[in-house]
Amino acid sequence: MAEPLPDLIEELVSEAQNDDPAAVLTTLASEDDVSVATVLESLPVEHRIATWEGLPRDRKIDVLVEMRSDPREILIDATPDSEWSLMFADIEAESLLELMDSLPSRLIDLAFKALDTQQQAFFREATQFSDDEIGHWLSHEQLVLPINAKVRDALRLIRRNVPGHCDTLFLINRSGQFSAAVKLTKVFGAPEHVPLVELTVENMPVLKGTDDTTAASLQLQRSGFASLPVVDDSNKLLGRLDVTSASELVNENYERQVMASAGMDEDEDLFSPVAKSARNRALWLGINLLTAFLASWFIGMFEGTLQQVVALAVLMPVVASMGGIAGSQTLTLIVRGLALGQVTKANFRALMMKELKVGGLNGVIWAIIIGIVASFWFSSAALGVVICLAILVNIVSAALAGVFLPVLLEKLNIDPALSGSVILTTVTDIVGFVAFLGLGTLFLL
């Protein structure tokens, strides 16, 4: 049984820190490329480079493909130019596509020349699509036959080789256009003289090369097939998307959203230089500072009220916190819905009404609870009423903002996962402070 990855990393980091690169390499020898890539990312830079230099040359490209961009680029920079020609000896178009954002142009040219004629054609075809279009990430290992083929032709093809995650055979016409698909399970046991068109799958989803990577991947996961055909605008078969690639693309999108919610890049290296990490994170710290100053400015408008009723200052964080968490719950739900294509004009109004009702119900319940606690805490029924109303207003406003903000940001071509939480926090803070301090001014002075 393979050693659990956390235990493996702990063991290898310990060996690396003991300056025992031979032990590290021995341990890694039996691990797959994904595990090796993860371990390298987990090592401090100097140990990472030492381990990288000791890896077998024929494994290095496959390991690089599995790594994130930032740690990968450190290893690329540390590799002597004389090594690349040998490393690129057996590279394929799909691997070069994965690496091209990290490789300097001179190495891309070198790798391209190492491809055979067919792989060069695959690479040129894929680069016509952007990396957020599924045509960029196709597999060309597929079972393809002409439309007039018979079962005997399919059996002959299957005996030669069946690619991984391949449960269908694609039929094309003379122009290379996709015509139909046949499940392999239908082929086995059928008489050899039967035309394959009599065994075709009905209503099989077909992806366009320009389809969004995440949307196409989710469509495959829901389809029940191990792979789906991908065609261009003229219906020419380009390749296929298999379930492994689809899962990787969905996972990358999820990781991107998680990191973006903190204003960070999903490719950031655990051990990237301090100056680089600080620079990458400084922008969102600065944006957060500006929004904090904006909220403080609104608080300053009620300076006189705060001086006379100190209890308001004590309770202000409660109002802001309740609005913030309520808004982030709604925001997260809508961002997920947008990513999955579930939020549209047709259901937006119903969704907004539902979230307003949830916000209203939670607002009433928690407003009453907090109002009662504040009344007894400060022996002031008026203060309890003030915070009760402020909590209700802020939670309902947070729900409304949580629905509208991500939709608006997406229309402006701004990633709602990246900037939605910062803007939402500002909105809930300002609405909460203005409502609480404004009501305090009216009822308590």
JSON list of N, CA and C in Angstrom, two decimals, residues 105-163:
[
{"chain": "A", "resi": 105, "resn": "SER", "atom": "N", "xyz": [10.27, 31.47, -24.56]},
{"chain": "A", "resi": 105, "resn": "SER", "atom": "CA", "xyz": [9.96, 31.20, -25.97]},
{"chain": "A", "resi": 105, "resn": "SER", "atom": "C", "xyz": [11.01, 30.32, -26.65]},
{"chain": "A", "resi": 106, "resn": "ARG", "atom": "N", "xyz": [12.29, 30.48, -26.25]},
{"chain": "A", "resi": 106, "resn": "ARG", "atom": "CA", "xyz": [13.34, 29.68, -26.89]},
{"chain": "A", "resi": 106, "resn": "ARG", "atom": "C", "xyz": [13.16, 28.20, -26.58]},
{"chain": "A", "resi": 107, "resn": "LEU", "atom": "N", "xyz": [12.68, 27.88, -25.39]},
{"chain": "A", "resi": 107, "resn": "LEU", "atom": "CA", "xyz": [12.45, 26.48, -25.03]},
{"chain": "A", "resi": 107, "resn": "LEU", "atom": "C", "xyz": [11.18, 25.94, -25.68]},
{"chain": "A", "resi": 108, "resn": "ILE", "atom": "N", "xyz": [10.17, 26.80, -25.85]},
{"chain": "A", "resi": 108, "resn": "ILE", "atom": "CA", "xyz": [8.96, 26.38, -26.57]},
{"chain": "A", "resi": 108, "resn": "ILE", "atom": "C", "xyz": [9.32, 26.01, -28.00]},
{"chain": "A", "resi": 109, "resn": "ASP", "atom": "N", "xyz": [10.14, 26.84, -28.64]},
{"chain": "A", "resi": 109, "resn": "ASP", "atom": "CA", "xyz": [10.57, 26.54, -30.02]},
{"chain": "A", "resi": 109, "resn": "ASP", "atom": "C", "xyz": [11.35, 25.23, -30.07]},
{"chain": "A", "resi": 110, "resn": "LEU", "atom": "N", "xyz": [12.22, 25.02, -29.09]},
{"chain": "A", "resi": 110, "resn": "LEU", "atom": "CA", "xyz": [13.02, 23.80, -29.06]},
{"chain": "A", "resi": 110, "resn": "LEU", "atom": "C", "xyz": [12.13, 22.57, -28.88]},
{"chain": "A", "resi": 111, "resn": "ALA", "atom": "N", "xyz": [11.15, 22.68, -27.99]},
{"chain": "A", "resi": 111, "resn": "ALA", "atom": "CA", "xyz": [10.24, 21.56, -27.75]},
{"chain": "A", "resi": 111, "resn": "ALA", "atom": "C", "xyz": [9.36, 21.29, -28.97]},
{"chain": "A", "resi": 112, "resn": "PHE", "atom": "N", "xyz": [8.92, 22.36, -29.62]},
{"chain": "A", "resi": 112, "resn": "PHE", "atom": "CA", "xyz": [8.07, 22.20, -30.81]},
{"chain": "A", "resi": 112, "resn": "PHE", "atom": "C", "xyz": [8.82, 21.45, -31.91]},
{"chain": "A", "resi": 113, "resn": "LYS", "atom": "N", "xyz": [10.07, 21.76, -32.09]},
{"chain": "A", "resi": 113, "resn": "LYS", "atom": "CA", "xyz": [10.88, 21.07, -33.11]},
{"chain": "A", "resi": 113, "resn": "LYS", "atom": "C", "xyz": [11.07, 19.59, -32.78]},
{"chain": "A", "resi": 114, "resn": "ALA", "atom": "N", "xyz": [10.99, 19.26, -31.50]},
{"chain": "A", "resi": 114, "resn": "ALA", "atom": "CA", "xyz": [11.16, 17.86, -31.09]},
{"chain": "A", "resi": 114, "resn": "ALA", "atom": "C", "xyz": [9.91, 17.02, -31.33]},
{"chain": "A", "resi": 115, "resn": "LEU", "atom": "N", "xyz": [8.76, 17.69, -31.55]},
{"chain": "A", "resi": 115, "resn": "LEU", "atom": "CA", "xyz": [7.52, 16.98, -31.82]},
{"chain": "A", "resi": 115, "resn": "LEU", "atom": "C", "xyz": [7.55, 16.38, -33.24]},
{"chain": "A", "resi": 116, "resn": "ASP", "atom": "N", "xyz": [6.86, 15.25, -33.42]},
{"chain": "A", "resi": 116, "resn": "ASP", "atom": "CA", "xyz": [6.74, 14.74, -34.78]},
{"chain": "A", "resi": 116, "resn": "ASP", "atom": "C", "xyz": [5.69, 15.54, -35.54]},
{"chain": "A", "resi": 117, "resn": "THR", "atom": "N", "xyz": [5.51, 15.27, -36.82]},
{"chain": "A", "resi": 117, "resn": "THR", "atom": "CA", "xyz": [4.63, 16.08, -37.67]},
{"chain": "A", "resi": 117, "resn": "THR", "atom": "C", "xyz": [3.19, 16.10, -37.15]},
{"chain": "A", "resi": 118, "resn": "GLN", "atom": "N", "xyz": [2.69, 14.94, -36.73]},
{"chain": "A", "resi": 118, "resn": "GLN", "atom": "CA", "xyz": [1.32, 14.88, -36.24]},
{"chain": "A", "resi": 118, "resn": "GLN", "atom": "C", "xyz": [1.15, 15.65, -34.95]},
{"chain": "A", "resi": 119, "resn": "GLN", "atom": "N", "xyz": [2.12, 15.52, -34.02]},
{"chain": "A", "resi": 119, "resn": "GLN", "atom": "CA", "xyz": [2.05, 16.23, -32.74]},
{"chain": "A", "resi": 119, "resn": "GLN", "atom": "C", "xyz": [2.15, 17.74, -32.96]},
{"chain": "A", "resi": 120, "resn": "GLN", "atom": "N", "xyz": [2.96, 18.17, -33.91]},
{"chain": "A", "resi": 120, "resn": "GLN", "atom": "CA", "xyz": [3.03, 19.59, -34.25]},
{"chain": "A", "resi": 120, "resn": "GLN", "atom": "C", "xyz": [1.68, 20.12, -34.73]},
{"chain": "A", "resi": 121, "resn": "ALA", "atom": "N", "xyz": [1.00, 19.31, -35.53]},
{"chain": "A", "resi": 121, "resn": "ALA", "atom": "CA", "xyz": [-0.33, 19.70, -36.01]},
{"chain": "A", "resi": 121, "resn": "ALA", "atom": "C", "xyz": [-1.31, 19.81, -34.84]},
{"chain": "A", "resi": 122, "resn": "PHE", "atom": "N", "xyz": [-1.25, 18.85, -33.91]},
{"chain": "A", "resi": 122, "resn": "PHE", "atom": "CA", "xyz": [-2.12, 18.91, -32.72]},
{"chain": "A", "resi": 122, "resn": "PHE", "atom": "C", "xyz": [-1.84, 20.18, -31.92]},
{"chain": "A", "resi": 123, "resn": "PHE", "atom": "N", "xyz": [-0.54, 20.51, -31.77]},
{"chain": "A", "resi": 123, "resn": "PHE", "atom": "CA", "xyz": [-0.17, 21.68, -30.98]},
{"chain": "A", "resi": 123, "resn": "PHE", "atom": "C", "xyz": [-0.68, 22.96, -31.64]},
{"chain": "A", "resi": 124, "resn": "ARG", "atom": "N", "xyz": [-0.49, 23.09, -32.95]},
{"chain": "A", "resi": 124, "resn": "ARG", "atom": "CA", "xyz": [-0.96, 24.29, -33.65]},
{"chain": "A", "resi": 124, "resn": "ARG", "atom": "C", "xyz": [-2.47, 24.42, -33.55]},
{"chain": "A", "resi": 125, "resn": "GLU", "atom": "N", "xyz": [-3.17, 23.29, -33.65]},
{"chain": "A", "resi": 125, "resn": "GLU", "atom": "CA", "xyz": [-4.62, 23.29, -33.57]},
{"chain": "A", "resi": 125, "resn": "GLU", "atom": "C", "xyz": [-5.09, 23.74, -32.18]},
{"chain": "A", "resi": 126, "resn": "ALA", "atom": "N", "xyz": [-4.44, 23.22, -31.16]},
{"chain": "A", "resi": 126, "resn": "ALA", "atom": "CA", "xyz": [-4.83, 23.55, -29.78]},
{"chain": "A", "resi": 126, "resn": "ALA", "atom": "C", "xyz": [-4.58, 25.01, -29.45]},
{"chain": "A", "resi": 127, "resn": "THR", "atom": "N", "xyz": [-3.48, 25.58, -29.96]},
{"chain": "A", "resi": 127, "resn": "THR", "atom": "CA", "xyz": [-3.15, 26.97, -29.64]},
{"chain": "A", "resi": 127, "resn": "THR", "atom": "C", "xyz": [-4.05, 27.97, -30.36]},
{"chain": "A", "resi": 128, "resn": "GLN", "atom": "N", "xyz": [-4.94, 27.49, -31.24]},
{"chain": "A", "resi": 128, "resn": "GLN", "atom": "CA", "xyz": [-5.94, 28.38, -31.82]},
{"chain": "A", "resi": 128, "resn": "GLN", "atom": "C", "xyz": [-7.03, 28.70, -30.82]},
{"chain": "A", "resi": 129, "resn": "PHE", "atom": "N", "xyz": [-7.07, 27.91, -29.73]},
{"chain": "A", "resi": 129, "resn": "PHE", "atom": "CA", "xyz": [-8.06, 28.14, -28.67]},
{"chain": "A", "resi": 129, "resn": "PHE", "atom": "C", "xyz": [-7.34, 28.69, -27.44]},
{"chain": "A", "resi": 130, "resn": "SER", "atom": "N", "xyz": [-8.01, 29.56, -26.71]},
{"chain": "A", "resi": 130, "resn": "SER", "atom": "CA", "xyz": [-7.43, 30.09, -25.47]},
{"chain": "A", "resi": 130, "resn": "SER", "atom": "C", "xyz": [-7.47, 29.01, -24.40]},
{"chain": "A", "resi": 131, "resn": "ASP", "atom": "N", "xyz": [-6.72, 29.22, -23.31]},
{"chain": "A", "resi": 131, "resn": "ASP", "atom": "CA", "xyz": [-6.65, 28.16, -22.29]},
{"chain": "A", "resi": 131, "resn": "ASP", "atom": "C", "xyz": [-7.91, 28.06, -21.43]},
{"chain": "A", "resi": 132, "resn": "ASP", "atom": "N", "xyz": [-8.91, 28.93, -21.65]},
{"chain": "A", "resi": 132, "resn": "ASP", "atom": "CA", "xyz": [-10.19, 28.75, -20.97]},
{"chain": "A", "resi": 132, "resn": "ASP", "atom": "C", "xyz": [-11.24, 28.16, -21.92]},
{"chain": "A", "resi": 133, "resn": "GLU", "atom": "N", "xyz": [-10.80, 27.68, -23.09]},
{"chain": "A", "resi": 133, "resn": "GLU", "atom": "CA", "xyz": [-11.67, 26.99, -24.03]},
{"chain": "A", "resi": 133, "resn": "GLU", "atom": "C", "xyz": [-11.25, 25.52, -24.10]},
{"chain": "A", "resi": 134, "resn": "ILE", "atom": "N", "xyz": [-12.22, 24.63, -24.19]},
{"chain": "A", "resi": 134, "resn": "ILE", "atom": "CA", "xyz": [-11.92, 23.21, -24.07]},
{"chain": "A", "resi": 134, "resn": "ILE", "atom": "C", "xyz": [-11.09, 22.69, -25.24]},
{"chain": "A", "resi": 135, "resn": "GLY", "atom": "N", "xyz": [-11.14, 23.37, -26.37]},
{"chain": "A", "resi": 135, "resn": "GLY", "atom": "CA", "xyz": [-10.34, 22.96, -27.51]},
{"chain": "A", "resi": 135, "resn": "GLY", "atom": "C", "xyz": [-8.85, 23.00, -27.25]},
{"chain": "A", "resi": 136, "resn": "HIS", "atom": "N", "xyz": [-8.44, 23.72, -26.20]},
{"chain": "A", "resi": 136, "resn": "HIS", "atom": "CA", "xyz": [-7.03, 23.82, -25.84]},
{"chain": "A", "resi": 136, "resn": "HIS", "atom": "C", "xyz": [-6.54, 22.57, -25.11]},
{"chain": "A", "resi": 137, "resn": "TRP", "atom": "N", "xyz": [-7.47, 21.78, -24.56]},
{"chain": "A", "resi": 137, "resn": "TRP", "atom": "CA", "xyz": [-7.07, 20.71, -23.64]},
{"chain": "A", "resi": 137, "resn": "TRP", "atom": "C", "xyz": [-7.53, 19.32, -24.08]},
{"chain": "A", "resi": 138, "resn": "LEU", "atom": "N", "xyz": [-7.55, 19.07, -25.35]},
{"chain": "A", "resi": 138, "resn": "LEU", "atom": "CA", "xyz": [-8.10, 17.82, -25.86]},
{"chain": "A", "resi": 138, "resn": "LEU", "atom": "C", "xyz": [-7.12, 16.66, -25.78]},
{"chain": "A", "resi": 139, "resn": "SER", "atom": "N", "xyz": [-7.69, 15.47, -25.76]},
{"chain": "A", "resi": 139, "resn": "SER", "atom": "CA", "xyz": [-6.90, 14.24, -25.94]},
{"chain": "A", "resi": 139, "resn": "SER", "atom": "C", "xyz": [-7.12, 13.77, -27.38]},
{"chain": "A", "resi": 140, "resn": "HIS", "atom": "N", "xyz": [-6.03, 13.40, -28.04]},
{"chain": "A", "resi": 140, "resn": "HIS", "atom": "CA", "xyz": [-6.12, 12.91, -29.42]},
{"chain": "A", "resi": 140, "resn": "HIS", "atom": "C", "xyz": [-6.02, 11.39, -29.49]},
{"chain": "A", "resi": 141, "resn": "GLU", "atom": "N", "xyz": [-5.93, 10.74, -28.33]},
{"chain": "A", "resi": 141, "resn": "GLU", "atom": "CA", "xyz": [-5.96, 9.28, -28.29]},
{"chain": "A", "resi": 141, "resn": "GLU", "atom": "C", "xyz": [-7.42, 8.86, -28.28]},
{"chain": "A", "resi": 142, "resn": "GLN", "atom": "N", "xyz": [-7.92, 8.39, -29.41]},
{"chain": "A", "resi": 142, "resn": "GLN", "atom": "CA", "xyz": [-9.33, 8.06, -29.53]},
{"chain": "A", "resi": 142, "resn": "GLN", "atom": "C", "xyz": [-9.52, 6.95, -30.56]},
{"chain": "A", "resi": 143, "resn": "LEU", "atom": "N", "xyz": [-10.68, 6.35, -30.52]},
{"chain": "A", "resi": 143, "resn": "LEU", "atom": "CA", "xyz": [-11.05, 5.31, -31.48]},
{"chain": "A", "resi": 143, "resn": "LEU", "atom": "C", "xyz": [-11.94, 5.95, -32.54]},
{"chain": "A", "resi": 144, "resn": "VAL", "atom": "N", "xyz": [-11.48, 6.00, -33.78]},
{"chain": "A", "resi": 144, "resn": "VAL", "atom": "CA", "xyz": [-12.21, 6.67, -34.86]},
{"chain": "A", "resi": 144, "resn": "VAL", "atom": "C", "xyz": [-12.27, 5.75, -36.09]},
{"chain": "A", "resi": 145, "resn": "LEU", "atom": "N", "xyz": [-13.45, 5.65, -36.68]},
{"chain": "A", "resi": 145, "resn": "LEU", "atom": "CA", "xyz": [-13.64, 4.87, -37.91]},
{"chain": "A", "resi": 145, "resn": "LEU", "atom": "C", "xyz": [-14.57, 5.63, -38.86]},
{"chain": "A", "resi": 146, "resn": "PRO", "atom": "N", "xyz": [-14.50, 5.31, -40.16]},
{"chain": "A", "resi": 146, "resn": "PRO", "atom": "CA", "xyz": [-15.43, 5.95, -41.10]},
{"chain": "A", "resi": 146, "resn": "PRO", "atom": "C", "xyz": [-16.87, 5.50, -40.87]},
{"chain": "A", "resi": 147, "resn": "ILE", "atom": "N", "xyz": [-17.80, 6.28, -41.33]},
{"chain": "A", "resi": 147, "resn": "ILE", "atom": "CA", "xyz": [-19.22, 6.05, -41.07]},
{"chain": "A", "resi": 147, "resn": "ILE", "atom": "C", "xyz": [-19.71, 4.73, -41.64]},
{"chain": "A", "resi": 148, "resn": "ASN", "atom": "N", "xyz": [-19.05, 4.22, -42.69]},
{"chain": "A", "resi": 148, "resn": "ASN", "atom": "CA", "xyz": [-19.50, 2.97, -43.33]},
{"chain": "A", "resi": 148, "resn": "ASN", "atom": "C", "xyz": [-18.82, 1.72, -42.76]},
{"chain": "A", "resi": 149, "resn": "ALA", "atom": "N", "xyz": [-18.08, 1.88, -41.65]},
{"chain": "A", "resi": 149, "resn": "ALA", "atom": "CA", "xyz": [-17.36, 0.75, -41.05]},
{"chain": "A", "resi": 149, "resn": "ALA", "atom": "C", "xyz": [-18.33, -0.25, -40.44]},
{"chain": "A", "resi": 150, "resn": "LYS", "atom": "N", "xyz": [-17.85, -1.49, -40.32]},
{"chain": "A", "resi": 150, "resn": "LYS", "atom": "CA", "xyz": [-18.67, -2.57, -39.74]},
{"chain": "A", "resi": 150, "resn": "LYS", "atom": "C", "xyz": [-18.05, -3.02, -38.40]},
{"chain": "A", "resi": 151, "resn": "VAL", "atom": "N", "xyz": [-18.78, -3.91, -37.74]},
{"chain": "A", "resi": 151, "resn": "VAL", "atom": "CA", "xyz": [-18.34, -4.39, -36.43]},
{"chain": "A", "resi": 151, "resn": "VAL", "atom": "C", "xyz": [-16.95, -5.01, -36.51]},
{"chain": "A", "resi": 152, "resn": "ARG", "atom": "N", "xyz": [-16.65, -5.75, -37.59]},
{"chain": "A", "resi": 152, "resn": "ARG", "atom": "CA", "xyz": [-15.34, -6.39, -37.72]},
{"chain": "A", "resi": 152, "resn": "ARG", "atom": "C", "xyz": [-14.22, -5.34, -37.73]},
{"chain": "A", "resi": 153, "resn": "ASP", "atom": "N", "xyz": [-14.47, -4.17, -38.32]},
{"chain": "A", "resi": 153, "resn": "ASP", "atom": "CA", "xyz": [-13.47, -3.09, -38.34]},
{"chain": "A", "resi": 153, "resn": "ASP", "atom": "C", "xyz": [-13.23, -2.55, -36.93]},
{"chain": "A", "resi": 154, "resn": "ALA", "atom": "N", "xyz": [-14.32, -2.44, -36.18]},
{"chain": "A", "resi": 154, "resn": "ALA", "atom": "CA", "xyz": [-14.21, -1.94, -34.81]},
{"chain": "A", "resi": 154, "resn": "ALA", "atom": "C", "xyz": [-13.43, -2.92, -33.94]},
{"chain": "A", "resi": 155, "resn": "LEU", "atom": "N", "xyz": [-13.71, -4.21, -34.07]},
{"chain": "A", "resi": 155, "resn": "LEU", "atom": "CA", "xyz": [-13.00, -5.21, -33.27]},
{"chain": "A", "resi": 155, "resn": "LEU", "atom": "C", "xyz": [-11.51, -5.22, -33.60]},
{"chain": "A", "resi": 156, "resn": "ARG", "atom": "N", "xyz": [-11.20, -5.05, -34.88]},
{"chain": "A", "resi": 156, "resn": "ARG", "atom": "CA", "xyz": [-9.79, -5.01, -35.28]},
{"chain": "A", "resi": 156, "resn": "ARG", "atom": "C", "xyz": [-9.09, -3.80, -34.65]},
{"chain": "A", "resi": 157, "resn": "LEU", "atom": "N", "xyz": [-9.78, -2.67, -34.64]},
{"chain": "A", "resi": 157, "resn": "LEU", "atom": "CA", "xyz": [-9.21, -1.45, -34.06]},
{"chain": "A", "resi": 157, "resn": "LEU", "atom": "C", "xyz": [-9.04, -1.59, -32.54]},
{"chain": "A", "resi": 158, "resn": "ILE", "atom": "N", "xyz": [-10.04, -2.16, -31.90]},
{"chain": "A", "resi": 158, "resn": "ILE", "atom": "CA", "xyz": [-10.00, -2.32, -30.43]},
{"chain": "A", "resi": 158, "resn": "ILE", "atom": "C", "xyz": [-8.87, -3.26, -30.01]},
{"chain": "A", "resi": 159, "resn": "ARG", "atom": "N", "xyz": [-8.62, -4.30, -30.80]},
{"chain": "A", "resi": 159, "resn": "ARG", "atom": "CA", "xyz": [-7.57, -5.24, -30.45]},
{"chain": "A", "resi": 159, "resn": "ARG", "atom": "C", "xyz": [-6.19, -4.58, -30.46]},
{"chain": "A", "resi": 160, "resn": "ARG", "atom": "N", "xyz": [-6.04, -3.55, -31.28]},
{"chain": "A", "resi": 160, "resn": "ARG", "atom": "CA", "xyz": [-4.75, -2.84, -31.34]},
{"chain": "A", "resi": 160, "resn": "ARG", "atom": "C", "xyz": [-4.49, -2.06, -30.07]},
{"chain": "A", "resi": 161, "resn": "ASN", "atom": "N", "xyz": [-5.47, -1.26, -29.68]},
{"chain": "A", "resi": 161, "resn": "ASN", "atom": "CA", "xyz": [-5.27, -0.42, -28.47]},
{"chain": "A", "resi": 161, "resn": "ASN", "atom": "C", "xyz": [-6.56, 0.29, -28.12]},
{"chain": "A", "resi": 162, "resn": "VAL", "atom": "N", "xyz": [-6.85, 0.36, -26.83]},
{"chain": "A", "resi": 162, "resn": "VAL", "atom": "CA", "xyz": [-7.99, 1.15, -26.34]},
{"chain": "A", "resi": 162, "resn": "VAL", "atom": "C", "xyz": [-7.44, 2.19, -25.37]},
{"chain": "A", "resi": 163, "resn": "PRO", "atom": "N", "xyz": [-7.55, 3.48, -25.69]},
{"chain": "A", "resi": 163, "resn": "PRO", "atom": "CA", "xyz": [-7.03, 4.52, -24.80]},
{"chain": "A", "resi": 163, "resn": "PRO", "atom": "C", "xyz": [-7.75, 4.50, -23.45]}
]
